[in-house]
Amino acid sequence: MTGKDGGAPLEPIGNSPVVILVRPQMAENIGTTARAMANGGLFHMRLVAPRDGWPQDRAWRTASGADRILEAVEVFDTVDDAVADLHHVYATCPRPRHIVKTVLTARGGAEELRAATRRGLKVGLLFGPERTGLDNEDMARADALIRYPLNPGFMSLNLAQAVMIMAYEWWLTEDGTLPRELMTNETHVATKGELENFMRHLIADLDECGFLRNEEKKPGMVRNLWHFFTRGEVTEQELRTLHGVVTELSRGRKLRQG
Amino acid sequence: MTGKDGGAPLEPIGNSPVVILVRPQMAENIGTTARAMANGGLFHMRLVAPRDGWPQDRAWRTASGADRILEAVEVFDTVDDAVADLHHVYATCPRPRHIVKTVLTARGGAEELRAATRRGLKVGLLFGPERTGLDNEDMARADALIRYPLNPGFMSLNLAQAVMIMAYEWWLTEDGTLPRELMTNETHVATKGELENFMRHLIADLDECGFLRNEEKKPGMVRNLWHFFTRGEVTEQELRTLHGVVTELSRGRKLRQG
């Protein structure tokens, strides 16, 4: 599915959340923010009263190729103007005080953004100026605040890093990657029969060379080898290599003995 | 609980994962990486063969105060030396090919790191040079690869951004923040009795001004107001404000009528 502007293949960009940078100071940060957005599949950027005006070449130099985002940037004079056509607006904010407001984690916020876009609603994320963050008026316009769970002893977060975390969480809301998986590429995970075949080869050669000559200890030693070789998945290709290792080690011994 | 070196109050830094930058090129990136580590509660940095040597002033200039991490950096000639005292090593890697290896998501990797440190094991994360990433020899030393689920159409990830995501996920493994919560600060969530008291006030005044004069429609209109005022939590302070709003609006009407 592609967006109205013929965008990225994997994401319906027409309705992905709008990243709104409020009074951004450094054009370089606008560029690195565009890069972070592209990483997580966010494509709509709006600027409210950028300090140095717009466009700025310096943004393109730091965007690492996320040019399409910069080219489509919309500029507004006020936060009210920038959010007027949106249905939900979330404000990122490190440590709000003295206000009554719903606060979400980054993950909780991303899930609500995804749920709203599935309902066809337009949603936006407000990020404040580099030094001062969002002011009280900006936060009063937001439906909820998003506060990242991070080390309270060191909260200094670069603008692009802040956007990166939301972009990453946004991407994860539709990602189904398994948390742990053996990547086998051209080979396959071996069956138990293939493993047993290798173990028979190994034990036969160990028997022959006398490593298992203590009949009392032999069953336990064989079981321990089984425990080792079943600790993780093994591939067919790796079993072929291991067969070769055992054969060659045995052959070397036989040649020396011969 | 604090680490052996009297570190941050919330994190047992003595055993948190070691971030190992392999052949890093730009000292500025070492500084921004230290900042990202501090954000997520990672405090041990090792460098393998940094291109421009170590220490470098430029790293301190970009670390935004994460100086303690830079001051404790350990430098090694090879990856083997840098991981020799560790029990588990994970390598971050955007798109490995032609190898058989366990691949984890960032979240899956962070959970395994946490589990290993709980067992008292020392763990490390390898990050490759800015341009080329880790080479095949580096990856062969790792127990598993960590690949971030991100937009496959735009995977260009800055070194500090890559570290930020792992640091963030590391922090989350022990974070219990509720995904959504009303932050009430000095006030409290109102009880249903307090809300009903306000609704009685509102409906009485609406009755008096004639807004509810259509007896047939009145029950539905009152129910709709109830639905609106129960949509989200409301605080005691907000109910006091709303009582005042109703009272003052009524008084204005009465004065005009008087």
XYZ file of C-alpha atoms in Angstrom:
516
model
C 0.000 0.000 0.000
C 1.392 3.390 -0.881
C 0.445 6.884 0.200
C -1.170 9.483 -1.991
C 2.205 10.904 -2.922
C 3.492 7.566 -4.214
C 5.669 7.018 -1.172
C 7.435 4.141 0.555
C 6.201 0.678 -0.362
C 5.553 -0.648 3.138
C 3.707 2.149 4.832
C 0.433 3.943 4.131
C 2.162 7.273 4.514
C -0.953 9.254 3.719
C -2.144 8.766 7.270
C 1.011 8.215 9.325
C 1.525 10.604 12.258
C 2.699 14.146 11.578
C 5.897 15.167 13.384
C 5.573 18.817 14.390
C 8.770 20.596 15.413
C 7.805 23.641 17.458
C 10.172 26.626 17.075
C 13.172 24.451 16.117
C 16.482 26.284 16.407
C 19.094 24.353 14.421
C 18.483 23.410 10.780
C 20.952 20.514 11.283
C 18.550 19.054 13.826
C 15.676 19.296 11.353
C 17.761 17.213 8.956
C 18.750 14.559 11.508
C 15.110 14.455 12.630
C 14.008 13.725 9.041
C 16.532 10.863 8.950
C 15.192 9.411 12.213
C 11.620 9.737 10.919
C 12.491 7.805 7.751
C 14.072 5.054 9.874
C 10.771 4.454 11.605
C 8.373 5.081 8.730
C 7.198 8.593 9.600
C 7.002 10.877 6.574
C 5.083 14.054 7.434
C 6.987 16.928 9.001
C 5.600 20.324 9.993
C 7.565 23.240 11.405
C 6.147 25.939 13.640
C 8.097 29.207 13.404
C 11.565 27.746 12.709
C 14.125 30.187 14.141
C 16.185 30.545 10.975
C 13.350 30.305 8.454
C 12.765 27.556 5.925
C 14.141 25.981 3.741
C 17.737 25.717 5.014
C 20.496 23.902 3.114
C 22.007 22.691 6.377
C 18.969 20.460 6.957
C 19.538 18.630 3.676
C 23.191 18.072 4.539
C 22.338 16.159 7.733
C 19.324 14.225 6.447
C 21.385 11.364 4.925
C 19.022 11.133 1.994
C 15.676 11.623 3.717
C 15.129 14.449 1.263
C 11.546 13.649 0.364
C 10.511 14.389 3.939
C 12.259 17.781 3.886
C 10.817 18.671 0.489
C 7.288 18.065 1.767
C 7.707 20.091 4.980
C 4.822 22.438 5.814
C 5.532 25.595 7.791
C 3.092 27.282 10.194
C 3.166 30.383 12.368
C 1.509 28.859 15.423
C 0.885 25.507 17.047
C -2.872 26.092 16.721
C -2.489 26.440 12.944
C -0.220 23.400 12.710
C -2.672 21.088 14.489
C -5.956 22.507 13.181
C -6.669 19.599 10.781
C -5.535 16.866 13.196
C -7.798 14.801 15.450
C -5.321 13.762 18.144
C -2.178 15.562 19.239
C 0.455 14.252 21.641
C 3.219 16.377 23.119
C 6.597 14.930 24.064
C 7.754 16.369 27.323
C 10.507 15.323 29.739
C 9.175 16.479 33.105
C 5.871 18.325 33.301
C 4.959 19.884 36.643
C 1.870 21.402 38.207
C -0.452 20.318 35.420
C -3.223 17.757 35.181
C -2.664 15.735 32.061
C -2.685 12.201 30.756
C 0.888 10.944 30.431
C 1.844 8.052 28.172
C 5.057 6.105 27.732
C 6.598 6.161 24.252
C 5.258 2.665 23.662
C 1.815 3.494 24.995
C 1.768 6.628 22.859
C 2.802 4.764 19.709
C 0.049 2.224 20.248
C -2.561 4.963 20.630
C -1.264 6.693 17.492
C -1.568 3.430 15.568
C -5.068 2.783 16.899
C -6.199 6.282 15.922
C -4.762 6.045 12.391
C -6.531 2.699 11.936
C -9.766 4.578 12.677
C -8.892 7.047 9.917
C -8.014 9.865 12.311
C -5.141 12.249 11.631
C -2.640 12.398 14.456
C 0.384 14.483 15.332
C 3.359 14.558 17.679
C 4.689 17.849 19.075
C 8.408 18.234 19.828
C 9.658 21.403 21.501
C 12.660 23.651 20.820
C 16.091 22.175 21.580
C 16.876 24.191 24.696
C 13.577 24.881 26.375
C 11.140 22.182 25.236
C 7.449 22.849 24.753
C 5.933 25.691 26.740
C 2.799 25.536 28.883
C 0.546 26.879 26.089
C 1.781 24.211 23.677
C 1.149 21.434 26.198
C -2.359 22.707 26.902
C -3.200 22.034 23.219
C -2.200 18.369 23.414
C -4.541 15.488 24.241
C -1.803 13.822 26.239
C 1.891 14.026 26.990
C 4.413 11.365 26.063
C 7.256 10.937 28.534
C 9.997 8.424 27.734
C 11.039 6.057 30.476
C 14.784 6.816 30.586
C 17.480 7.301 33.198
C 16.148 10.146 35.384
C 19.739 10.947 36.289
C 20.542 11.890 32.680
C 17.568 13.051 30.646
C 19.381 15.348 28.184
C 17.978 14.036 24.905
C 18.903 15.399 21.495
C 15.886 16.354 19.322
C 16.605 13.689 16.693
C 17.100 11.072 19.422
C 13.704 11.972 20.872
C 12.093 11.621 17.445
C 14.042 8.386 16.823
C 12.486 6.717 19.854
C 8.942 7.606 18.783
C 9.667 6.582 15.165
C 11.086 3.262 16.371
C 8.082 2.602 18.608
C 5.730 3.581 15.767
C 7.404 1.038 13.483
C 7.208 -1.678 16.176
C 3.435 -1.330 16.483
C 3.116 -3.207 13.191
C 6.276 -5.284 13.286
C 5.979 -9.025 13.740
C 9.667 -9.996 13.868
C 10.324 -12.879 16.246
C 12.424 -11.742 19.229
C 14.898 -14.630 18.638
C 15.370 -16.678 15.500
C 18.153 -18.715 13.911
C 18.862 -17.129 10.547
C 19.818 -20.089 8.362
C 20.025 -18.409 4.943
C 20.822 -21.123 2.357
C 20.714 -24.073 4.774
C 18.070 -25.546 7.106
C 17.732 -26.506 10.742
C 18.722 -30.167 11.054
C 16.183 -32.795 12.045
C 16.722 -34.955 15.112
C 17.462 -37.889 12.760
C 20.285 -35.937 11.108
C 21.700 -35.026 14.503
C 21.516 -38.633 15.698
C 23.336 -39.743 12.567
C 26.179 -37.365 13.400
C 26.230 -38.446 17.060
C 26.516 -42.108 15.971
C 29.500 -41.173 13.784
C 31.142 -39.225 16.601
C 30.591 -41.915 19.223
C 31.763 -44.706 16.929
C 35.010 -42.836 16.257
C 35.446 -42.038 19.939
C 34.878 -45.720 20.732
C 37.475 -46.693 18.172
C 40.136 -44.338 19.484
C 39.564 -45.512 23.059
C 38.149 -42.217 24.439
C 35.121 -44.153 25.744
C 37.030 -47.190 26.994
C 35.809 -46.803 30.611
C 32.556 -48.777 30.276
C 31.244 -47.474 33.604
C 31.662 -43.812 32.658
C 30.746 -44.205 28.982
C 26.930 -43.743 29.226
C 27.331 -40.509 31.193
C 29.988 -39.167 28.826
C 27.805 -39.904 25.815
C 24.830 -38.209 27.466
C 26.942 -35.127 28.210
C 27.933 -34.917 24.547
C 24.254 -35.168 23.646
C 23.481 -32.336 26.067
C 26.153 -30.169 24.432
C 25.034 -30.853 20.862
C 21.373 -30.158 21.672
C 22.008 -26.816 23.389
C 21.127 -24.782 20.329
C 19.758 -25.443 16.893
C 22.229 -26.907 14.427
C 21.918 -26.735 10.641
C 22.370 -29.463 8.021
C 25.399 -27.585 6.697
C 26.981 -27.429 10.140
C 26.400 -31.171 10.628
C 28.182 -31.839 7.323
C 31.102 -29.731 8.560
C 31.117 -31.566 11.900
C 31.044 -34.949 10.136
C 34.104 -33.771 8.205
C 35.845 -32.561 11.359
C 35.363 -35.955 13.058
C 36.402 -37.913 9.956
C 39.534 -35.840 9.405
C 40.592 -35.927 13.056
C 40.157 -39.740 13.046
C 42.037 -40.082 9.757
C 44.938 -38.036 11.119
C 45.123 -40.332 14.134
C 44.941 -43.446 11.947
C 47.669 -42.101 9.636
C 49.929 -41.378 12.609
C 49.208 -44.861 13.980
C 49.685 -46.510 10.550
C 21.860 0.265 44.637
C 25.027 1.788 43.273
C 27.907 0.344 41.289
C 31.384 -0.204 42.615
C 32.510 3.173 41.328
C 29.795 5.044 43.244
C 27.696 5.558 40.133
C 24.117 6.466 39.299
C 21.599 5.881 42.056
C 19.140 3.737 40.105
C 21.331 1.280 38.297
C 23.794 -1.361 39.439
C 26.336 -0.131 36.937
C 28.961 -2.634 37.983
C 27.307 -5.261 35.836
C 25.438 -3.345 33.145
C 26.294 -4.286 29.536
C 29.531 -3.047 28.016
C 29.133 -1.029 24.808
C 32.053 -1.885 22.507
C 32.655 0.468 19.582
C 34.720 -1.399 17.007
C 37.133 0.789 14.995
C 35.057 3.972 15.491
C 36.006 6.748 13.087
C 34.650 10.026 14.458
C 35.396 11.135 18.011
C 32.186 13.204 17.892
C 30.235 9.972 17.516
C 31.980 8.486 20.551
C 30.736 11.494 22.521
C 27.141 11.318 21.271
C 27.207 7.576 21.923
C 28.225 8.207 25.541
C 25.269 10.604 25.854
C 22.857 7.986 24.463
C 24.297 5.362 26.824
C 23.727 7.618 29.835
C 20.119 8.176 28.724
C 19.445 4.464 28.982
C 21.604 3.583 31.973
C 24.602 2.028 30.203
C 27.914 3.141 31.667
C 30.737 0.931 30.367
C 32.326 1.849 27.046
C 35.191 0.066 25.319
C 36.880 1.098 22.093
C 38.626 -1.250 19.692
C 41.314 0.488 17.619
C 39.691 3.944 17.394
C 40.840 5.514 14.115
C 42.109 8.764 15.629
C 43.396 7.341 18.916
C 42.095 8.054 22.387
C 41.341 10.313 24.253
C 39.979 12.964 21.881
C 38.648 16.339 23.061
C 35.955 16.260 20.397
C 34.253 13.364 22.170
C 33.865 15.384 25.369
C 32.385 18.290 23.424
C 29.500 16.169 22.086
C 28.820 14.095 25.208
C 26.532 16.708 26.840
C 27.942 15.915 30.246
C 28.251 12.134 30.033
C 31.898 12.659 30.952
C 32.173 9.882 33.495
C 31.534 7.343 30.755
C 34.275 8.817 28.569
C 36.725 9.021 31.462
C 36.282 5.305 32.172
C 36.675 4.186 28.537
C 38.935 1.163 28.019
C 40.835 0.820 24.739
C 41.789 -2.494 23.091
C 43.655 -3.493 19.952
C 41.311 -6.288 18.881
C 37.758 -7.459 19.356
C 39.060 -10.687 20.909
C 40.874 -8.680 23.584
C 37.846 -6.437 24.180
C 35.474 -9.356 24.822
C 37.854 -11.752 26.589
C 36.372 -11.233 30.076
C 32.725 -11.208 28.907
C 30.347 -14.188 28.977
C 27.882 -13.149 26.286
C 28.493 -10.876 23.319
C 25.869 -9.549 20.893
C 26.677 -7.807 17.636
C 24.417 -5.166 16.135
C 24.153 -5.624 12.421
C 21.745 -4.201 9.834
C 21.600 -6.940 7.203
C 23.770 -10.038 7.606
C 23.943 -12.396 4.620
C 25.181 -15.913 3.976
C 25.769 -16.713 7.627
C 24.067 -18.991 10.089
C 23.448 -17.038 13.250
C 20.833 -16.352 15.872
C 19.218 -12.974 15.219
C 17.400 -11.025 17.914
C 15.277 -7.901 17.799
C 16.498 -4.963 19.888
C 13.847 -5.788 22.473
C 14.634 -9.495 22.459
C 18.326 -8.687 22.783
C 17.776 -6.301 25.682
C 15.760 -8.920 27.533
C 18.515 -11.498 27.084
C 21.111 -8.996 28.271
C 19.046 -8.319 31.382
C 18.534 -12.008 32.054
C 22.264 -12.696 31.739
C 23.251 -9.834 34.046
C 20.749 -11.105 36.620
C 22.691 -14.384 36.528
C 25.879 -12.438 37.272
C 27.269 -12.817 33.749
C 29.190 -10.011 32.040
C 27.718 -9.051 28.696
C 28.696 -6.798 25.833
C 27.274 -5.198 22.703
C 29.417 -4.736 19.591
C 28.795 -1.765 17.292
C 30.734 -1.485 14.032
C 32.502 1.434 12.331
C 30.262 4.205 10.974
C 30.643 3.451 7.271
C 31.147 -0.272 7.010
C 29.633 -1.851 10.100
C 31.073 -4.960 11.716
C 33.048 -7.289 9.484
C 32.568 -11.052 9.169
C 35.308 -11.855 11.709
C 33.702 -9.570 14.299
C 30.298 -11.185 13.806
C 31.772 -14.682 14.131
C 32.836 -13.762 17.685
C 29.294 -12.842 18.753
C 26.779 -15.203 20.351
C 23.988 -13.611 18.376
C 23.220 -10.651 16.159
C 20.781 -7.896 17.039
C 18.886 -6.449 14.096
C 16.490 -3.554 14.709
C 13.060 -3.776 13.155
C 13.029 -0.505 11.200
C 11.924 0.747 7.787
C 13.794 -1.526 5.333
C 13.524 1.264 2.772
C 15.706 3.557 4.899
C 18.097 1.765 7.236
C 20.858 4.399 7.411
C 21.278 4.652 11.177
C 23.749 6.958 12.891
C 26.031 5.218 15.444
C 24.605 7.119 18.418
C 21.046 6.409 17.201
C 21.846 2.707 17.066
C 23.219 2.818 20.612
C 20.236 4.931 21.733
C 17.770 2.242 20.712
C 19.625 -0.475 22.628
C 20.072 1.812 25.649
C 16.350 2.650 25.602
C 15.369 -1.014 25.360
C 17.836 -1.875 28.142
C 16.208 0.725 30.386
C 12.711 -0.569 29.559
C 13.542 -4.100 30.710
C 13.284 -2.855 34.295
C 10.839 -0.014 33.847
C 7.356 -0.348 35.271
C 5.788 2.911 34.096
C 2.112 2.542 33.238
C 1.524 3.053 29.489
C -1.244 5.602 30.227
C -1.864 7.505 33.441
C -3.504 10.759 34.480
C -0.832 12.861 36.161
C -2.745 14.774 38.823
C 0.137 16.450 40.684
C -1.368 18.402 43.625
C -4.982 17.310 43.087
C -6.809 13.951 42.965
C -9.090 12.046 40.653
C -12.690 12.926 41.613
C -15.005 10.282 43.041
C -18.293 9.463 41.342
C -20.082 11.268 44.205
C -18.159 14.452 43.492
C -18.961 14.182 39.800
C -22.659 13.589 40.533
C -22.694 16.663 42.773
C -21.392 18.752 39.875
C -23.857 17.186 37.433
C -26.757 18.044 39.802
C -25.536 21.656 39.907
C -25.213 21.809 36.118
C -28.617 20.229 35.452
C -30.373 22.383 38.036
C -28.994 25.545 36.410
C -29.851 24.260 32.934
C -33.370 23.504 34.182
C -33.666 27.005 35.586
C -32.540 28.721 32.380
C -34.952 26.666 30.294
C -32.334 24.698 28.322
C -34.058 21.449 29.370
C -37.624 22.683 28.936
C -38.517 19.983 26.368
C -39.626 17.294 28.859
C -39.550 14.597 26.177
C -35.952 15.277 25.131
C -34.660 16.113 28.614
C -33.668 12.581 29.778
C -31.633 11.945 26.612
C -29.929 15.345 26.800
C -28.987 14.748 30.444
C -27.649 11.299 29.589
C -25.539 12.774 26.768
C -24.035 15.285 29.183
C -23.249 12.394 31.537
C -21.567 10.540 28.663
C -19.424 13.583 27.906
C -18.394 14.208 31.513
C -17.467 10.546 32.076
C -15.290 10.240 28.956
C -12.049 10.746 30.866
C -11.020 11.070 34.448
C -11.740 14.438 36.053
C -9.991 15.846 39.094
C -11.421 17.492 42.223
C -9.722 20.737 41.188
C -11.277 20.612 37.723
C -14.740 19.992 39.254
C -14.286 23.067 41.439
C -13.408 25.065 38.308
C -16.423 23.644 36.460
C -18.741 24.476 39.414
C -17.398 28.030 39.161
C -17.910 28.148 35.386
C -21.565 27.080 35.760
C -22.221 29.448 38.655
C -20.676 32.437 36.898
C -22.442 31.754 33.581
C -25.774 31.520 35.468
C -25.070 34.671 37.464
C -24.279 36.601 34.269
C -27.615 35.517 32.810
C -29.487 36.434 35.984
C -27.805 39.865 36.097
C -28.732 40.546 32.484
C -32.294 39.431 33.236
C -32.438 41.463 36.493
